[in-house]
Coordinates of C-alpha atoms and ligand atoms in Angstrom, one line a residue:
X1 CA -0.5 34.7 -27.7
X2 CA -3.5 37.1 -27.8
X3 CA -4.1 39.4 -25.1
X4 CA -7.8 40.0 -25.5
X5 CA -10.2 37.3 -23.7
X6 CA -13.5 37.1 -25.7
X7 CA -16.7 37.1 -24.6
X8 CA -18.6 33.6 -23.2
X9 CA -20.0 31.8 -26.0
X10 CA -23.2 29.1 -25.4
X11 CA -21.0 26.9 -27.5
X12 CA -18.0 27.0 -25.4
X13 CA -16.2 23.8 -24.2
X14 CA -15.2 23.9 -20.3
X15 CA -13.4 21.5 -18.6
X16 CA -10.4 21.1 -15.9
X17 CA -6.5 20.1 -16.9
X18 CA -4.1 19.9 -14.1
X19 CA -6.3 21.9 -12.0
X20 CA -6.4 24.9 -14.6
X21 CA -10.2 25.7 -15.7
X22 CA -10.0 25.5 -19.7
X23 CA -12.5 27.3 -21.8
X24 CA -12.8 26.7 -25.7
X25 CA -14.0 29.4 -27.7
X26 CA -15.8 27.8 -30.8
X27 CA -13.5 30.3 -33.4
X28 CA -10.7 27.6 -32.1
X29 CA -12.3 25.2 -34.1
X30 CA -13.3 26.9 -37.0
X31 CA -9.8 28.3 -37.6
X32 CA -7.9 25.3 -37.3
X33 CA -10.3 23.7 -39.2
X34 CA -10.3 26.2 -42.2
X35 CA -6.2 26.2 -41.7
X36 CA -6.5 22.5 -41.9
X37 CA -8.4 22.4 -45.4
X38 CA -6.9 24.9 -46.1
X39 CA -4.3 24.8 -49.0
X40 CA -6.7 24.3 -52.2
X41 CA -8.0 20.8 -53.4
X42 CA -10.4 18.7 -51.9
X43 CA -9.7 18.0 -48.1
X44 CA -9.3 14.8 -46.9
X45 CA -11.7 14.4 -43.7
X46 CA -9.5 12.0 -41.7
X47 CA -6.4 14.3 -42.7
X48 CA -8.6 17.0 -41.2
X49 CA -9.8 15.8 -38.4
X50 CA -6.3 14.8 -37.1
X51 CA -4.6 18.0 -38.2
X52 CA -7.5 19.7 -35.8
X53 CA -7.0 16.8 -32.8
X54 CA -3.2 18.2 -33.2
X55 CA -3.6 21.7 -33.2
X56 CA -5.8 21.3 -30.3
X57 CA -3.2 19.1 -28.3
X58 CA -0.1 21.4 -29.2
X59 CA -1.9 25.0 -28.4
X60 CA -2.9 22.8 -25.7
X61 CA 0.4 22.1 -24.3
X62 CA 1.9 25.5 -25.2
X63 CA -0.8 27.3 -22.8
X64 CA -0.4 24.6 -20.1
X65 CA 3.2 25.7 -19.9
X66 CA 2.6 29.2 -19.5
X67 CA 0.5 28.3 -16.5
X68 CA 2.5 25.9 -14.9
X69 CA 5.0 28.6 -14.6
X70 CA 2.2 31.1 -13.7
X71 CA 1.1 28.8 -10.9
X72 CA 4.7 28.2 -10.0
X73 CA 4.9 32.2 -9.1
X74 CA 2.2 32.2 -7.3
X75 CA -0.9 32.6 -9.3
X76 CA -4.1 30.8 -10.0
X77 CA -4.0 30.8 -14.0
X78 CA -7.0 30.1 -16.7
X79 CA -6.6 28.8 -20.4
X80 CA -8.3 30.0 -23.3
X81 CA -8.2 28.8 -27.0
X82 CA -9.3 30.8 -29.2
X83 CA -8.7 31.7 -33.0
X84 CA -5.2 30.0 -33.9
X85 CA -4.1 30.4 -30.3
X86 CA -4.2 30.6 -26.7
X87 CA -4.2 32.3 -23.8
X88 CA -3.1 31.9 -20.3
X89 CA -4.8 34.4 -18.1
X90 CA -4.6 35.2 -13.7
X91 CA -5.3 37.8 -12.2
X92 CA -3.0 37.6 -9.2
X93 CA 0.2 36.6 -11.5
X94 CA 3.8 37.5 -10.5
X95 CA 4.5 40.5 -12.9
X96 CA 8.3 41.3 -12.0
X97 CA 9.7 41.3 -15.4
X98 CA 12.1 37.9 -14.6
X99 CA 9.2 36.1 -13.9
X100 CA 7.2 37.6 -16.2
X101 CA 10.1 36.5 -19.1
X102 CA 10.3 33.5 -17.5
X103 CA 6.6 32.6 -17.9
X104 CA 6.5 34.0 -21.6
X105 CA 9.2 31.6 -22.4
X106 CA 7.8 28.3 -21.0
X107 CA 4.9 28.4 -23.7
X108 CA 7.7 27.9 -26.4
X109 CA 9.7 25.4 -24.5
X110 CA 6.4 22.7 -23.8
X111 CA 5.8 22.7 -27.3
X112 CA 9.9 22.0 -28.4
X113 CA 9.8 19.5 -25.4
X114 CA 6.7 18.2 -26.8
X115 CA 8.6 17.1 -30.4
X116 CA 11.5 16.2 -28.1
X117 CA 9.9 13.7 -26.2
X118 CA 8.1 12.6 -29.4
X119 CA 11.5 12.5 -30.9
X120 CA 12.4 10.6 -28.1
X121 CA 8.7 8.2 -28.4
X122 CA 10.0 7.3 -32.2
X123 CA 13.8 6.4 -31.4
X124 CA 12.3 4.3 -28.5
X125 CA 9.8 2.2 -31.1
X126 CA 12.7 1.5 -32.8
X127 CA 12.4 4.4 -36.2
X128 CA 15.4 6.2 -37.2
X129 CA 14.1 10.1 -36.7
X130 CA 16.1 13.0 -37.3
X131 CA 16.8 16.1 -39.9
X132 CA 17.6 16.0 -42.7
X133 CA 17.8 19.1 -45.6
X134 CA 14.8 20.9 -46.0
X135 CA 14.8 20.9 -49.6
X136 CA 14.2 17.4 -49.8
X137 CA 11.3 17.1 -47.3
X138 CA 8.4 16.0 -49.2
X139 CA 6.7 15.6 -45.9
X140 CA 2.7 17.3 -45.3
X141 CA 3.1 18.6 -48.9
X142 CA -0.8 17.6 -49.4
X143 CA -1.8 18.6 -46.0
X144 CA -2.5 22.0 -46.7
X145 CA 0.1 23.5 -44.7
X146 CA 3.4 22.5 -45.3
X147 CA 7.3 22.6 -44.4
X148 CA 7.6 24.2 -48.1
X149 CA 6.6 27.2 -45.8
X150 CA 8.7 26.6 -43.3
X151 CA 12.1 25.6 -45.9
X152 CA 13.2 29.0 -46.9
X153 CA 13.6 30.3 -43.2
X154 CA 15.4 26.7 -42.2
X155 CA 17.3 24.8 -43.8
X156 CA 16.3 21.5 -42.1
X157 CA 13.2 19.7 -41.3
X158 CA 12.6 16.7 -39.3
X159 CA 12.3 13.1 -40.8
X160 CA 11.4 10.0 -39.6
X161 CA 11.0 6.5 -40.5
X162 CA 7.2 5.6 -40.9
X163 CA 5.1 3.9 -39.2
X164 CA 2.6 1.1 -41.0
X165 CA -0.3 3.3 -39.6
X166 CA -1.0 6.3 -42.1
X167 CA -3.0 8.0 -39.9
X168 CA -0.5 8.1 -36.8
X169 CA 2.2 9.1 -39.4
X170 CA 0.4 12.1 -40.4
X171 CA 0.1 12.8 -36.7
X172 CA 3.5 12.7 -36.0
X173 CA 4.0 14.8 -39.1
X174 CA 1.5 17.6 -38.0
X175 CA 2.5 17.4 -34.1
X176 CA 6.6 17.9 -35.3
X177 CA 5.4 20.8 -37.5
X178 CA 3.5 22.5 -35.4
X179 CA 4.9 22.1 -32.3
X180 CA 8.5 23.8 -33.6
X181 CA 7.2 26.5 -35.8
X182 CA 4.0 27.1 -33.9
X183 CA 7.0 27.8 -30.9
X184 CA 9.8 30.0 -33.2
X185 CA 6.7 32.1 -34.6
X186 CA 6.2 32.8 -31.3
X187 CA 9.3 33.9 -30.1
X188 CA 9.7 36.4 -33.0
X189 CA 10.1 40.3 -31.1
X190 CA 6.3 41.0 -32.9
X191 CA 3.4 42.1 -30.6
X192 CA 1.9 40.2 -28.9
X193 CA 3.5 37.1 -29.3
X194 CA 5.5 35.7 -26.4
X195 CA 8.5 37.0 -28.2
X196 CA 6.9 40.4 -28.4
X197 CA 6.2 40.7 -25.0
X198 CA 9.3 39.5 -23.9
X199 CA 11.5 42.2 -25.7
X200 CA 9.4 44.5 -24.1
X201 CA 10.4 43.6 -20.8
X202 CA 13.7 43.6 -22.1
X203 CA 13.1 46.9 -23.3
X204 CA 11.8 48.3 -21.0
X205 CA 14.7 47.2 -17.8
X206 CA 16.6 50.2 -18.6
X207 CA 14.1 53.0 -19.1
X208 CA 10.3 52.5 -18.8
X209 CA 9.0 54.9 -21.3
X210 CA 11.8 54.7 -24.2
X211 CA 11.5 51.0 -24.0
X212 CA 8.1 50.7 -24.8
X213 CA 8.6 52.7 -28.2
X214 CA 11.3 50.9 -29.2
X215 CA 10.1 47.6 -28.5
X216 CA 6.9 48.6 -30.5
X217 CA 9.3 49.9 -33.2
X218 CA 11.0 46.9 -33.1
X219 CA 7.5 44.8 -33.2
X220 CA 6.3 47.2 -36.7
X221 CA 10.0 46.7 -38.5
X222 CA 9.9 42.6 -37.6
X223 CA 5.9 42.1 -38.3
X224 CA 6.5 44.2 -42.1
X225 CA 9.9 42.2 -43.0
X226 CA 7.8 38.8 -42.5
X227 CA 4.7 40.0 -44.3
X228 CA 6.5 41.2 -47.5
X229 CA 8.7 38.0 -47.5
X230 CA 5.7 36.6 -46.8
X231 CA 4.0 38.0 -50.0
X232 CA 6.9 38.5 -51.9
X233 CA 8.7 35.2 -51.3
X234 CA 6.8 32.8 -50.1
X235 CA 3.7 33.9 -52.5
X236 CA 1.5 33.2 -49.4
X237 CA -1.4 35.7 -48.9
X238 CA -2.2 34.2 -45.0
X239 CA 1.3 34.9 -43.6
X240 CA 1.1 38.2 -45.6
X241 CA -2.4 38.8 -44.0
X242 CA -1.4 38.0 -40.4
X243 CA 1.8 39.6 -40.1
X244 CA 0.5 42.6 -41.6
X245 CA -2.6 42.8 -39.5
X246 CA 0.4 42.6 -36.7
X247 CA 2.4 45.4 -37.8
X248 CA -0.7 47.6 -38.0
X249 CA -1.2 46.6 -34.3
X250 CA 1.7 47.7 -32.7
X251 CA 1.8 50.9 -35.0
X252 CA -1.7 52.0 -33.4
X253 CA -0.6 50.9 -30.3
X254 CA 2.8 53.2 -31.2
X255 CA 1.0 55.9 -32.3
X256 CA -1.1 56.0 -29.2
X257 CA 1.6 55.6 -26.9
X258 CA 3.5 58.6 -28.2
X259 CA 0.1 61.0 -28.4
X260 CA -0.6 59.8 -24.6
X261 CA 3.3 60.6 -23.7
X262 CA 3.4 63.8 -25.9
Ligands
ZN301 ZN1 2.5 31.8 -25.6

């Protein structure tokens, strides 16, 4: 999701995942663990710990399909968490914009194949799972974040039958949530999420130059209407705070395109 790489850290976690080097920033942990107690009230460690095991797996999986695909082109891809995200870097990546499109879309698509094949997992085990009408999902509502976020945008929210194992139900709960939000976020036309950059190349087919403004236009009007439903709505400073920290993005990066171009 984030374009910038940070620096090397001394507490930095490196290891290898289908070939692709993986680095770890420690400000992956911290934020999913402050979005994880987050919420008010006192956080339950084991809640915590499992939300974090989650996140990690399902930003995991997101990033590991942007590579696949990147490798698939060609290139020889690295991962980076960092913050509440990823990143899936190369250096010698297939930039045409129907791979590129291509590439930005398969991050989305691991993490809804993800909760389909959990879908799938919990059918098999013998649980009914399925949807049922947002406004009576109960589900997460003490986890800190919650579909009560999630309910005025859809109208329906997964459900399954639960398992005798509380912690493995709260797993399932967290890996659902994240792993469809955590992909529709990102395919909103906001800077620079996948969804961003991918109506920039869209933009951008027909004429270079024009499309870049109205792609970032596009990017400042989308980022604003989530942040004040955000704050107006949803009462939720944090969405509030991110999409507006988004919409001042791309209108910097508008602003500087247009003095460069004047
Ligand atoms: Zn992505």
């Amino acid at each position: 999701m984030l374009l910038g790489e940070p620096p090397p850290t001394q507490a930095d976690l490196h290891f290898r995942l289908f070939g692709f080097p993986v680095r770890v920033h420690p400000f992956f942990w911290v934020v999913a663990l402050l979005l994880g107690i987050g919420g008010g009230g006192p956080a339950d460690p084991v809640k915590v710990l499992i939300w974090v095991a989650v996140v990690f797996v399902s930003i995991l999986v997101h990033e590991l399909g942007h590579a696949f695909l990147q490798r698939y082109y060609g290139g020889r891809p690295w991962i980076t968490l960092y913050g509440f995200g990823g990143l899936a870097s190369c250096n010698d990546c297939d930039r045409s914009p129907r791979s590129h499109i291509i590439i930005l879309l398969a991050g989305p698509m691991a993490g809804f194949l993800l909760a389909l094949a959990l879908v799938a997992t919990i059918r098999l085990a013998g649980h009914s799972v399925g949807l049922i009408l947002a406004s009576n999902a109960v589900i997460l509502d003490e986890g800190g974040l919650s579909w009560r976020w999630v309910r005025p945008f859809v109208l329906f929210a997964a459900d399954f039958d639960n398992f005798s194992s509380s912690a493995l139900n709260l797993a399932i709960e967290y890996a659902l949530f994240i792993n469809i939000l955590w992909g529709l976020i990102n395919l909103l036309p906001i800077y620079p999420l996948d969804g961003g950059q991918i109506s920039r190349e869209l933009f951008t087919l027909g004429n270079p130059r024009r499309g870049i403004v109205l792609s970032l236009q596009l990017s400042v009007g989308a980022a604003v209407l989530v942040a004040a439903y955000g704050l107006l709505a949803l009462k939720d400073i944090y969405i509030g705070l991110m999409f507006g920290f988004l919409a001042y993005g791309s209108y910097q990066a508008l602003r500087a395109y247009q003095n460069h171009w004047r």
